[in-house]
Coordinates of C-alpha atoms and ligand atoms in Angstrom, one line a residue:
M1 CA 24.5 -68.5 52.9
K2 CA 21.7 -66.0 53.6
E3 CA 24.1 -63.1 52.4
L4 CA 24.1 -64.3 49.6
L5 CA 20.8 -63.2 49.3
E6 CA 21.6 -59.7 50.5
R7 CA 24.2 -59.5 48.5
K8 CA 22.0 -59.5 45.0
Q9 CA 19.6 -57.2 46.5
G10 CA 18.7 -54.4 44.2
L11 CA 19.7 -56.7 41.2
H12 CA 16.6 -58.3 39.0
R13 CA 16.0 -62.2 39.1
S14 CA 13.4 -63.3 36.6
I15 CA 10.8 -65.7 37.8
L16 CA 7.8 -67.1 35.1
I17 CA 4.5 -67.7 36.3
V18 CA 2.7 -70.4 34.1
D19 CA -1.0 -70.5 34.9
D20 CA -4.0 -70.3 32.3
E21 CA -6.2 -68.3 35.0
I22 CA -5.6 -65.1 34.2
I23 CA -7.0 -63.6 37.6
E24 CA -5.0 -66.1 39.5
R25 CA -1.2 -65.3 37.7
E26 CA -2.1 -61.9 37.6
M27 CA -2.3 -61.7 41.8
L28 CA 0.6 -64.0 42.0
G29 CA 2.6 -61.8 39.6
V30 CA 1.5 -58.2 41.7
M31 CA 3.0 -60.1 45.2
L32 CA 6.1 -60.8 44.0
Q33 CA 7.0 -58.3 41.4
D34 CA 8.5 -55.5 43.8
L35 CA 11.5 -58.5 43.9
F36 CA 11.8 -60.3 41.1
E37 CA 10.9 -59.4 37.2
V38 CA 7.9 -61.0 36.5
I39 CA 7.0 -62.7 33.4
Y40 CA 3.7 -64.8 32.5
A41 CA 2.7 -68.0 30.3
G42 CA -0.8 -69.3 29.6
N43 CA -0.1 -72.7 29.1
G44 CA 2.9 -75.2 29.1
L45 CA 3.9 -74.9 25.4
Q46 CA 4.4 -71.3 25.7
A47 CA 6.1 -72.0 29.0
L48 CA 8.6 -73.9 27.2
D49 CA 8.9 -71.2 24.6
I50 CA 10.2 -68.9 26.7
I51 CA 11.9 -71.3 28.8
R52 CA 14.3 -72.3 25.5
S53 CA 14.1 -69.0 24.7
G54 CA 16.8 -67.9 27.7
V55 CA 18.0 -70.7 29.7
Q56 CA 20.4 -68.2 31.6
K57 CA 17.6 -65.6 32.7
L58 CA 15.1 -67.7 34.5
S59 CA 16.0 -68.0 39.0
L60 CA 12.2 -69.5 38.8
I61 CA 9.2 -71.0 37.5
V62 CA 5.8 -71.2 39.2
L63 CA 3.5 -73.9 38.2
D64 CA -0.1 -73.8 37.4
L65 CA -0.9 -78.0 37.5
H66 CA -4.3 -77.7 35.3
M67 CA -3.9 -76.0 31.8
P68 CA -4.9 -77.0 28.1
E69 CA -2.5 -77.6 26.1
L70 CA 1.0 -78.8 28.2
D71 CA -0.1 -78.8 31.5
G72 CA 1.7 -78.5 34.9
Y73 CA 2.9 -82.2 35.2
G74 CA 4.5 -82.1 31.7
L75 CA 5.8 -79.2 31.5
L76 CA 7.5 -80.3 35.4
K77 CA 8.3 -83.7 33.2
A78 CA 10.2 -81.8 30.3
I79 CA 11.9 -79.1 32.8
R80 CA 13.7 -82.2 34.8
S81 CA 14.4 -84.6 31.7
D82 CA 16.7 -81.2 30.4
S83 CA 20.1 -81.4 31.7
E84 CA 20.6 -77.7 31.1
L85 CA 16.6 -76.5 32.4
R86 CA 16.7 -78.9 35.4
R87 CA 18.9 -76.2 37.2
I88 CA 15.9 -73.8 37.5
P89 CA 13.9 -74.7 40.7
V90 CA 10.0 -75.1 39.6
I91 CA 7.5 -74.0 42.8
V92 CA 3.5 -76.0 42.0
L93 CA 0.8 -74.2 42.5
T94 CA -2.0 -76.6 44.1
A95 CA -5.3 -76.9 45.8
E96 CA -5.4 -80.5 46.3
K97 CA -3.1 -82.1 49.0
D98 CA -2.6 -85.3 47.2
S99 CA -0.9 -83.8 44.1
E100 CA 1.7 -82.0 46.6
V101 CA 3.6 -85.5 47.4
E102 CA 3.6 -86.3 43.4
C103 CA 5.1 -83.2 42.4
L104 CA 7.7 -83.1 44.9
R105 CA 8.7 -86.6 44.1
M106 CA 8.5 -85.4 40.3
G107 CA 11.6 -82.4 41.2
A108 CA 9.1 -79.7 42.2
A109 CA 11.5 -77.9 44.3
D110 CA 8.0 -76.5 46.6
F111 CA 4.2 -75.7 46.3
I112 CA 1.8 -72.9 47.0
T113 CA -1.5 -73.8 47.4
K114 CA -4.7 -72.1 46.4
P115 CA -6.3 -70.3 47.8
Y116 CA -2.5 -67.8 48.2
D117 CA -1.3 -67.1 51.8
A118 CA -0.2 -64.0 52.6
P119 CA 2.0 -62.3 50.3
E120 CA 4.7 -62.3 52.9
I121 CA 4.3 -65.8 52.6
I122 CA 4.8 -67.0 49.0
R123 CA 7.6 -64.4 49.1
A124 CA 9.5 -66.0 51.6
R125 CA 9.1 -69.4 49.7
V126 CA 9.8 -67.7 46.5
S127 CA 12.8 -66.3 48.0
R128 CA 14.0 -69.1 49.6
S129 CA 14.0 -71.4 46.4
I130 CA 15.7 -69.4 44.3
E131 CA 18.4 -69.3 47.4
L132 CA 18.7 -72.7 47.6
A133 CA 18.7 -73.4 44.2
E134 CA 21.3 -71.4 43.7
D135 CA 23.7 -72.1 46.5
S136 CA 23.6 -75.8 45.5
V137 CA 25.4 -75.0 42.1
I138 CA 27.5 -72.6 44.3
I139 CA 28.3 -75.1 46.6
H140 CA 30.2 -77.7 44.5
Q141 CA 32.7 -75.4 43.6
T142 CA 34.7 -73.9 46.5
E143 CA 34.0 -70.8 46.1
R144 CA 35.5 -68.8 49.1
D145 CA 38.5 -67.4 50.3
E146 CA 39.7 -69.0 53.5
L147 CA 41.1 -65.8 54.9
T148 CA 38.4 -63.4 54.2
G149 CA 35.0 -65.3 53.7
L150 CA 34.6 -63.5 50.4
F151 CA 34.2 -65.4 47.1
N152 CA 37.1 -66.3 45.4
R153 CA 38.7 -65.2 41.9
E154 CA 36.9 -68.3 39.9
F155 CA 33.3 -68.3 41.0
F156 CA 33.7 -64.0 41.2
F157 CA 34.0 -64.2 37.6
E158 CA 31.3 -67.0 37.5
Y159 CA 28.8 -65.9 39.4
G160 CA 29.4 -62.1 38.2
K161 CA 28.5 -63.2 34.5
R162 CA 25.6 -65.1 35.8
L163 CA 24.0 -62.0 37.6
D164 CA 24.7 -60.3 34.4
A165 CA 22.5 -62.7 32.0
Q166 CA 19.9 -62.1 34.9
N167 CA 19.9 -58.8 34.6
N168 CA 20.3 -58.1 31.0
H169 CA 23.7 -56.6 31.8
S170 CA 21.9 -53.6 33.6
P171 CA 25.3 -51.2 34.2
M172 CA 27.6 -52.2 36.8
D173 CA 31.0 -50.9 38.0
A174 CA 34.1 -52.7 38.1
V175 CA 36.7 -52.2 41.1
V176 CA 39.6 -52.9 42.5
F177 CA 41.2 -52.4 46.1
D178 CA 45.1 -53.1 46.1
V179 CA 47.1 -52.5 49.4
N180 CA 50.2 -50.6 48.9
R181 CA 53.4 -52.2 49.6
F182 CA 51.8 -55.4 51.2
R183 CA 54.4 -57.8 51.2
I184 CA 56.3 -54.9 53.3
V185 CA 53.8 -54.8 55.4
N186 CA 54.4 -58.8 56.1
E187 CA 58.0 -58.2 56.0
L188 CA 58.2 -56.1 58.8
Y189 CA 55.4 -57.4 61.0
G190 CA 54.7 -60.4 60.5
R191 CA 51.9 -62.5 58.5
P192 CA 49.4 -62.7 61.9
Y193 CA 49.0 -58.9 61.0
G194 CA 49.1 -59.0 57.7
D195 CA 46.6 -61.6 57.6
H196 CA 44.7 -59.2 59.8
V197 CA 44.6 -56.6 57.8
L198 CA 43.3 -58.4 55.1
Q199 CA 40.5 -59.8 57.0
T200 CA 40.1 -56.0 57.8
I201 CA 39.5 -54.9 54.7
G202 CA 37.2 -58.1 53.5
T203 CA 35.2 -57.3 56.2
T204 CA 34.6 -53.9 55.1
I205 CA 34.1 -54.2 51.6
H206 CA 31.6 -57.4 52.7
K207 CA 29.6 -54.8 54.6
L208 CA 29.7 -52.0 51.4
V209 CA 28.5 -54.7 49.2
Q210 CA 25.7 -55.8 51.0
K211 CA 24.6 -52.1 51.2
T212 CA 24.3 -51.4 47.2
G213 CA 24.0 -55.0 46.1
G214 CA 26.3 -56.7 43.6
L215 CA 29.7 -59.1 44.6
A216 CA 33.3 -58.9 45.8
C217 CA 35.8 -61.0 45.7
R218 CA 39.9 -61.6 47.5
S219 CA 41.5 -61.8 43.5
D220 CA 44.9 -62.4 44.5
S221 CA 47.3 -62.1 48.4
N222 CA 46.0 -58.6 48.4
A223 CA 44.1 -57.4 46.1
F224 CA 40.5 -57.5 46.2
F225 CA 37.6 -57.7 42.8
V226 CA 34.3 -55.5 43.4
Y227 CA 31.5 -55.5 41.3
I228 CA 28.2 -53.5 42.7
P229 CA 25.4 -51.8 40.5
H230 CA 26.8 -48.5 38.1
N231 CA 26.9 -45.3 40.7
P232 CA 27.7 -42.2 38.0
D233 CA 28.9 -40.5 41.5
L234 CA 31.1 -43.0 42.4
S235 CA 33.8 -40.5 42.7
K236 CA 32.3 -38.6 45.5
R237 CA 31.5 -42.1 47.4
L238 CA 34.9 -43.2 47.3
P239 CA 36.7 -41.0 49.9
G240 CA 33.6 -42.0 52.4
V241 CA 34.6 -45.5 51.5
I242 CA 38.1 -44.9 52.2
S243 CA 38.2 -43.7 55.3
Q244 CA 35.8 -46.3 56.5
I245 CA 38.6 -49.0 55.7
Q246 CA 41.4 -46.5 56.3
E247 CA 39.2 -46.8 60.1
A248 CA 38.8 -50.3 60.3
I249 CA 42.5 -51.2 59.7
G250 CA 43.5 -48.6 61.9
D251 CA 47.0 -47.7 61.0
P252 CA 47.7 -45.0 59.1
N253 CA 51.0 -46.8 57.7
I254 CA 48.5 -49.2 55.7
S255 CA 47.5 -47.7 52.4
F256 CA 45.7 -49.1 49.3
R257 CA 45.0 -47.8 46.2
I258 CA 41.6 -48.1 44.0
G259 CA 41.0 -48.5 40.3
V260 CA 37.9 -48.2 38.6
D261 CA 36.3 -48.7 35.7
S262 CA 32.9 -47.5 35.3
D263 CA 30.1 -48.1 33.2
D264 CA 30.1 -46.3 30.1
G265 CA 27.1 -48.8 28.3
K266 CA 29.5 -50.3 26.1
P267 CA 29.3 -53.7 26.3
V268 CA 32.6 -55.0 27.6
C269 CA 33.2 -58.6 29.0
M270 CA 33.6 -58.6 32.9
E271 CA 37.5 -60.1 32.7
H272 CA 38.4 -57.2 30.5
R273 CA 36.6 -54.9 33.1
F274 CA 38.4 -55.4 35.5
D275 CA 42.2 -55.7 33.6
R276 CA 41.0 -52.1 32.8
A277 CA 40.1 -51.2 36.8
R278 CA 43.7 -52.7 37.3
L279 CA 45.3 -50.4 34.9
A280 CA 43.7 -47.4 36.7
C281 CA 45.2 -49.0 39.9
R282 CA 48.2 -49.2 38.2
K283 CA 48.8 -45.7 37.9
L284 CA 48.6 -45.3 41.6
R285 CA 51.7 -47.8 42.1
N286 CA 54.4 -45.7 42.7
T287 CA 52.2 -43.3 45.6
Y288 CA 51.7 -44.5 48.7
A289 CA 48.6 -42.5 50.0
T290 CA 45.6 -44.3 49.5
N291 CA 43.9 -42.7 46.6
F292 CA 41.6 -43.9 43.6
E293 CA 42.1 -43.8 39.5
F294 CA 39.6 -43.9 37.4
Y295 CA 39.9 -46.1 34.1
D296 CA 39.5 -43.1 31.2
A297 CA 40.1 -41.9 27.5
E298 CA 43.8 -41.5 28.6
L299 CA 44.2 -45.0 29.7
H300 CA 42.1 -46.5 26.8
S301 CA 44.7 -45.3 23.9
K302 CA 47.2 -46.4 26.2
E303 CA 45.7 -50.1 26.6
L304 CA 45.0 -50.3 22.6
F305 CA 48.7 -48.4 22.0
A306 CA 49.9 -51.8 24.6
E307 CA 47.8 -54.4 22.6
R308 CA 49.4 -52.8 19.5
L309 CA 52.9 -53.4 20.4
I310 CA 52.1 -57.1 21.9
N311 CA 50.3 -57.9 18.4
D312 CA 53.7 -56.4 16.5
M313 CA 56.2 -57.9 18.8
D314 CA 56.9 -61.3 16.4
K315 CA 57.1 -59.2 13.3
A316 CA 59.5 -56.7 15.4
L317 CA 62.2 -59.3 15.8
E318 CA 61.6 -60.7 12.5
E319 CA 62.6 -57.4 10.5
Q320 CA 64.9 -56.4 13.3
Q321 CA 63.0 -53.6 14.5
F322 CA 65.0 -53.8 18.1
Q323 CA 68.4 -52.3 18.6
V324 CA 70.7 -52.8 21.6
Y325 CA 72.3 -49.2 22.7
F326 CA 74.9 -49.4 25.1
Q327 CA 76.3 -47.4 27.7
P328 CA 79.8 -47.2 29.1
K329 CA 80.2 -47.4 33.1
Y330 CA 83.6 -45.6 34.1
D331 CA 85.8 -46.8 37.1
I332 CA 86.6 -43.6 38.9
T333 CA 88.6 -45.2 41.8
G334 CA 91.2 -43.9 39.8
D335 CA 93.3 -40.7 38.9
T336 CA 91.3 -40.4 35.8
P337 CA 88.3 -42.6 34.6
R338 CA 88.4 -45.7 33.0
L339 CA 86.2 -47.5 30.4
T340 CA 85.5 -51.3 32.5
S341 CA 82.2 -52.0 30.9
A342 CA 79.0 -51.1 29.4
E343 CA 74.8 -52.1 29.4
A344 CA 72.9 -52.9 26.9
L345 CA 69.7 -51.4 27.0
V346 CA 66.9 -52.0 23.9
R347 CA 65.3 -49.9 21.3
W348 CA 62.7 -50.7 19.3
F349 CA 62.5 -48.5 16.1
H350 CA 58.9 -48.9 15.1
P351 CA 57.7 -48.6 11.7
E352 CA 54.8 -46.3 12.5
Y353 CA 55.3 -45.0 16.6
G354 CA 59.5 -44.5 15.7
M355 CA 61.8 -44.7 18.4
V356 CA 59.7 -46.9 21.6
S357 CA 61.6 -46.5 24.8
P358 CA 62.1 -49.6 27.1
G359 CA 60.3 -48.2 29.5
V360 CA 57.1 -48.2 27.8
F361 CA 57.5 -51.7 26.4
I362 CA 60.0 -54.1 29.0
S363 CA 56.6 -54.4 31.5
L364 CA 54.3 -55.0 29.2
F365 CA 55.8 -58.1 28.1
E366 CA 57.0 -59.5 31.7
D367 CA 52.9 -59.4 31.7
N368 CA 53.0 -61.9 28.6
G369 CA 55.7 -63.6 29.2
L370 CA 57.3 -61.9 25.4
I371 CA 59.8 -60.6 27.5
H372 CA 61.6 -64.4 27.3
K373 CA 62.3 -63.8 23.5
L374 CA 63.2 -60.2 23.7
D375 CA 65.5 -60.8 26.8
R376 CA 67.5 -64.0 24.7
Y377 CA 67.7 -61.8 21.6
V378 CA 69.1 -59.1 23.5
W379 CA 71.4 -60.7 25.2
D380 CA 72.3 -62.7 22.3
A381 CA 73.2 -59.1 20.4
A382 CA 75.3 -57.6 23.6
A383 CA 77.6 -61.6 23.4
A384 CA 78.1 -61.1 19.7
Q385 CA 79.2 -57.0 19.8
V386 CA 81.4 -57.9 22.9
R387 CA 83.0 -60.9 20.6
D388 CA 82.9 -57.9 17.6
W389 CA 84.5 -55.2 19.0
R390 CA 87.5 -58.1 20.6
D391 CA 87.5 -59.3 17.4
R392 CA 87.7 -56.4 15.4
L393 CA 89.5 -53.7 17.3
G394 CA 91.1 -56.0 20.2
F395 CA 89.3 -54.5 22.5
R396 CA 87.8 -57.0 25.6
L397 CA 84.7 -55.1 26.9
P398 CA 82.2 -56.6 28.9
V399 CA 78.5 -55.8 28.7
S400 CA 76.1 -56.5 31.4
V401 CA 72.3 -57.4 30.1
N402 CA 69.3 -56.8 32.1
V403 CA 67.5 -60.2 33.1
S404 CA 64.1 -59.8 33.9
R405 CA 62.2 -60.6 36.6
V406 CA 60.3 -63.3 34.9
D407 CA 63.2 -64.7 33.2
I408 CA 64.5 -65.9 37.3
F409 CA 62.0 -68.4 36.9
D410 CA 63.2 -70.0 33.9
P411 CA 64.6 -73.0 35.0
T412 CA 66.5 -73.2 31.3
L413 CA 68.0 -69.6 32.3
A414 CA 71.6 -71.1 32.9
R415 CA 71.2 -73.6 29.8
E416 CA 70.4 -70.8 27.7
L417 CA 73.3 -68.3 28.9
D418 CA 75.7 -70.6 28.3
E419 CA 74.5 -71.2 24.8
I420 CA 75.1 -67.9 24.0
L421 CA 78.6 -67.7 25.5
Q422 CA 79.5 -71.0 23.5
R423 CA 78.2 -69.5 20.3
H424 CA 80.5 -66.5 20.4
D425 CA 83.0 -67.6 22.1
L426 CA 83.1 -65.6 25.5
T427 CA 83.7 -66.4 28.9
A428 CA 80.8 -65.8 31.5
A429 CA 82.7 -63.1 32.5
E430 CA 82.1 -60.9 29.9
L431 CA 78.3 -60.7 30.0
L432 CA 77.0 -59.6 33.3
L433 CA 73.8 -59.9 34.9
E434 CA 71.6 -56.7 36.4
I435 CA 68.8 -58.1 37.9
T436 CA 66.6 -55.8 39.9
E437 CA 66.6 -55.6 43.6
S438 CA 62.8 -55.7 43.6
A439 CA 63.0 -59.0 41.8
Y440 CA 65.3 -60.3 45.0
T441 CA 62.6 -59.3 47.6
E442 CA 59.5 -60.3 45.8
N443 CA 60.9 -63.8 46.0
S444 CA 63.7 -64.0 48.2
Q445 CA 64.3 -68.1 48.0
Q446 CA 63.9 -68.6 44.0
I447 CA 66.0 -65.7 43.7
I448 CA 68.6 -66.7 45.6
D449 CA 68.8 -69.9 44.5
T450 CA 69.1 -69.0 41.2
V451 CA 71.4 -66.4 41.6
S452 CA 73.9 -68.8 43.5
A453 CA 73.8 -71.0 40.7
L454 CA 74.9 -68.8 38.1
R455 CA 77.5 -67.3 40.3
A456 CA 78.9 -70.9 40.7
L457 CA 78.9 -70.9 36.7
G458 CA 81.2 -67.9 36.9
Y459 CA 78.2 -65.0 36.2
K460 CA 78.8 -61.9 37.9
I461 CA 75.5 -60.3 39.3
E462 CA 75.0 -56.6 39.9
M463 CA 71.9 -55.5 41.7
D464 CA 69.7 -53.0 39.6
D465 CA 67.5 -50.2 40.9
F466 CA 69.1 -50.6 44.3
G467 CA 67.0 -48.6 46.9
C468 CA 63.9 -49.1 45.5
G469 CA 63.0 -52.9 46.2
Y470 CA 63.3 -52.2 50.0
S471 CA 65.2 -55.3 51.0
S472 CA 66.0 -55.0 54.6
L473 CA 69.6 -55.0 56.1
N474 CA 69.1 -58.5 57.5
M475 CA 68.0 -59.5 53.7
L476 CA 70.8 -57.9 51.7
T477 CA 73.5 -60.2 53.7
S478 CA 72.3 -63.0 52.4
M479 CA 71.5 -61.8 48.8
P480 CA 74.3 -63.2 47.1
M481 CA 75.9 -60.5 44.4
D482 CA 78.7 -59.2 42.7
A483 CA 77.7 -55.5 42.7
L484 CA 75.2 -52.9 44.0
K485 CA 74.1 -50.4 41.0
L486 CA 72.1 -47.5 43.2
D487 CA 69.1 -46.4 41.6
M488 CA 69.5 -43.1 39.8
K489 CA 66.3 -41.8 41.8
F490 CA 69.1 -41.0 44.6
I491 CA 71.8 -39.3 42.7
R492 CA 69.3 -37.1 41.1
N493 CA 69.7 -34.8 43.6
I494 CA 72.7 -35.4 46.2
A495 CA 74.1 -31.8 44.9
K496 CA 71.3 -30.0 46.3
N497 CA 70.2 -31.8 49.1
P498 CA 72.3 -32.7 51.7
K499 CA 70.1 -35.5 52.9
D500 CA 70.2 -37.4 50.0
Y501 CA 74.0 -36.9 49.9
R502 CA 74.2 -38.8 53.2
L503 CA 71.8 -41.4 52.1
V504 CA 74.0 -42.2 49.0
G505 CA 76.6 -42.1 51.8
I506 CA 74.8 -44.8 53.5
M507 CA 73.8 -47.3 50.7
I508 CA 77.6 -47.2 49.9
E509 CA 78.9 -48.6 53.3
I510 CA 76.3 -50.8 52.8
A511 CA 78.1 -52.3 49.9
R512 CA 81.1 -51.8 51.6
L513 CA 79.6 -54.1 54.6
L514 CA 78.4 -57.1 51.4
E515 CA 82.2 -56.3 50.1
V516 CA 80.9 -55.7 46.6
P517 CA 81.9 -52.5 44.4
V518 CA 78.8 -49.8 44.0
I519 CA 77.9 -48.7 40.5
A520 CA 75.9 -44.7 40.4
E521 CA 74.0 -44.6 37.5
G522 CA 71.6 -41.3 36.1
V523 CA 75.1 -39.4 37.1
E524 CA 74.6 -36.4 34.8
T525 CA 76.8 -33.3 35.8
A526 CA 80.5 -33.0 37.1
E527 CA 79.8 -32.1 40.6
Q528 CA 77.2 -35.1 40.9
M529 CA 80.3 -37.5 39.6
E530 CA 82.9 -35.4 41.8
L531 CA 80.3 -35.9 45.2
L532 CA 80.3 -39.9 44.3
K533 CA 84.0 -40.1 43.9
A534 CA 84.7 -38.5 47.3
I535 CA 82.3 -40.6 49.2
G536 CA 83.5 -44.1 47.3
C537 CA 81.6 -44.7 44.6
D538 CA 83.7 -47.1 42.6
I539 CA 81.5 -47.1 38.9
I540 CA 79.7 -44.6 37.4
Q541 CA 77.4 -44.6 34.5
G542 CA 74.8 -41.7 33.2
Y543 CA 74.8 -39.0 30.2
Y544 CA 77.5 -37.2 32.4
F545 CA 79.6 -39.6 30.4
S546 CA 77.7 -40.7 27.8
K547 CA 73.6 -41.6 26.5
P548 CA 73.4 -45.4 25.4
L549 CA 74.7 -45.3 22.1
P550 CA 73.9 -47.4 18.9
A551 CA 77.4 -49.9 18.7
A552 CA 79.1 -48.0 15.3
E553 CA 78.8 -44.6 17.7
F554 CA 80.4 -46.4 21.1
E555 CA 83.5 -47.5 19.3
A556 CA 84.6 -43.9 19.5
L557 CA 85.0 -44.2 23.5
I558 CA 86.5 -47.1 22.9
E559 CA 89.1 -46.0 20.4
K560 CA 89.4 -42.9 23.0
A561 CA 89.8 -45.3 25.7
Q562 CA 92.6 -47.4 23.1
K563 CA 94.3 -44.1 22.7
E564 CA 94.7 -43.5 26.6
G565 CA 96.5 -46.6 26.6
E566 CA 94.1 -48.4 28.8
N567 CA 92.0 -51.5 28.4
A568 CA 89.3 -53.1 30.0
H569 CA 90.1 -56.0 31.8
I570 CA 88.6 -59.0 32.2
G571 CA 86.6 -59.4 36.2
Ligands
LIG601 P1 67.9 -49.4 33.8 O1 68.5 -51.1 33.7 O2 67.6 -48.7 35.4 O3 68.5 -48.5 33.0 C1 69.0 -47.8 33.0 C2 68.0 -46.5 32.5 O4 68.5 -45.3 32.7 C3 68.1 -46.2 31.0 O5 67.0 -45.9 30.4 C4 69.3 -45.7 30.5 O6 69.1 -44.8 29.5 C5 69.0 -44.9 31.8 N1 69.8 -42.9 32.0 C6 71.3 -43.6 31.9 N2 71.7 -42.6 32.1 C7 70.8 -41.5 32.2 C8 71.1 -40.2 32.8 O7 72.1 -39.7 33.0 N3 70.1 -39.7 33.1 C9 69.1 -40.4 33.2 N4 67.6 -39.8 33.1 N5 68.8 -41.9 32.4 C10 69.5 -42.6 32.3 P2 66.1 -47.0 29.1 O8 67.3 -47.1 28.5 O9 65.3 -46.0 28.9 O10 65.5 -48.4 29.8 C11 64.4 -48.5 30.6 C12 64.8 -50.0 31.8 O11 64.5 -50.7 31.0 C13 65.7 -50.3 32.0 O12 66.1 -49.1 33.3 C14 66.0 -51.8 32.4 O13 65.1 -52.2 33.5 C15 64.5 -52.3 31.5 N6 65.2 -52.4 29.8 C16 66.2 -52.0 28.8 N7 67.0 -52.8 28.9 C17 66.3 -54.0 28.8 C18 66.7 -55.3 28.3 O14 67.3 -55.5 27.1 N8 65.8 -56.6 28.8 C19 65.1 -56.1 29.9 N9 64.2 -57.4 30.8 N10 65.0 -54.7 30.7 C20 65.5 -53.9 29.6
LIG602 CA1 69.7 -52.4 34.7
LIG603 CA1 68.5 -49.0 37.3

């Protein structure tokens, strides 16, 4: 627990010295003022006023026994009988041997004899009493992360807040370290290696915090939180910190990202500070080199915008501000492309912001559970549309809906989907389900179970954004699915870059191995479409055929398909 005190170096704790003899208390104060903020009181009553006015802030009380008004014994008794105050350690000043025993019996933490010993001794006794008192509070909570020895998240926040109170909210910076693609590190090199990486980062961060003062914790599997005294030059220091950690790990394949919320003097609670650091960190999500980012005005306005969207969501559902658009998918295996299904994509027509794209709000809603409501709404609207086209136009067109990674954990998922089918009298084959590949890799077993159950009920599953989730070939063969949907970033450059084209070829071969059709999305040009056709891609979705359209406009595509004498078959 010695490190606990070291961590706190540079941060001031407050000590109350209670003595009626001015010279004596000044002498003591001088010995301690380098390490602590010293407050004085001339008698027990004055002291009690000070103590009661700010319980949080005192780390220790040094108490003379003989004083007018309320003496040391009386004050000690008052402190010990107050459940709030009793956590503050008290050191008693005494000249008589006899009273020492009495004081210890009454709950004093220690005593200092007059005349005073050498200042070092006094400082050591004071520090040790504070340390013991704080540790006894701390020890009750299982405060440490076993793997790294750093604090765990709960304790980190609790202690950080106490630290803030003790330091009169002196400026602090919030820093988040996140290991890039940590799951893949575990997957490729094994868990022990992953643990080793985390330990190394933990140790290096620990050393850093020992130097600067402050606190550190491992907040979840691969993220570290660091709360340190504000440094206006942090951006200049971070590269050094980065190379220190990188050197300690000694593996260029491991990279991490750092997000910082630098103290700007505005009062924001500690949790929120770390949310902001996280936001900054998230900006680096798709970069794979080590880098850092600060929370800034731009992120702040984004944050406000996000809050606004979250607040407006319920009302938006009520007022039907969400609309479902449809983008066609064409089967290109025959001579002419054949309309085979459509993807339902949600749009938000916000009264103030106009059309907001799902790229903006889906991940927001995933973070706080709102996605559950929105997805049900979209699925139901999509199903209603399938039914409407069947009834009104006599055309059976299956529609695929996006199933969020969050939905996978919902035990009522299958039941809710079934209710939707029943409500609109559809079969499971008419409502295709798109699930992003990264949901598969994030939680393999859960998703295998969920998807297997859905398939047993007749649902067809399309693995979305294939190529972004880093599935190994080995994983893929055990992942249940009915189609592979290549992520559009692989399609973008196939006409210009032979390497990209070859990569798509490999992915199509993987689909052959898994015996599922391949869907390419984001196809914008005739050239891309021909190239894809040439290497055996089955289905195409993209601006080349059509942008996502409101249902009414989409009907033109249905009518065209009907004229061409084609009708979609239920798969
Ligand atoms: P996604 O599922 O990968 O959907 C494909 C995205 O690519 C859509 O963006 C679509 O409009 C766009 N796109 C289609 N063809 C082209 C093209 O040729 N070129 C380019 N550049 N883009 C094309 P959108 O509609 O903005 O949706 C973004 C993402 O939001 C979707 O990605 C999906 O992950 C999510 N999403 C959309 N609607 C829903 C929903 O109802 N529920 C859930 N959970 N997620 C949704
Ligand atoms: Ca999709
Ligand atoms: Ca996609």
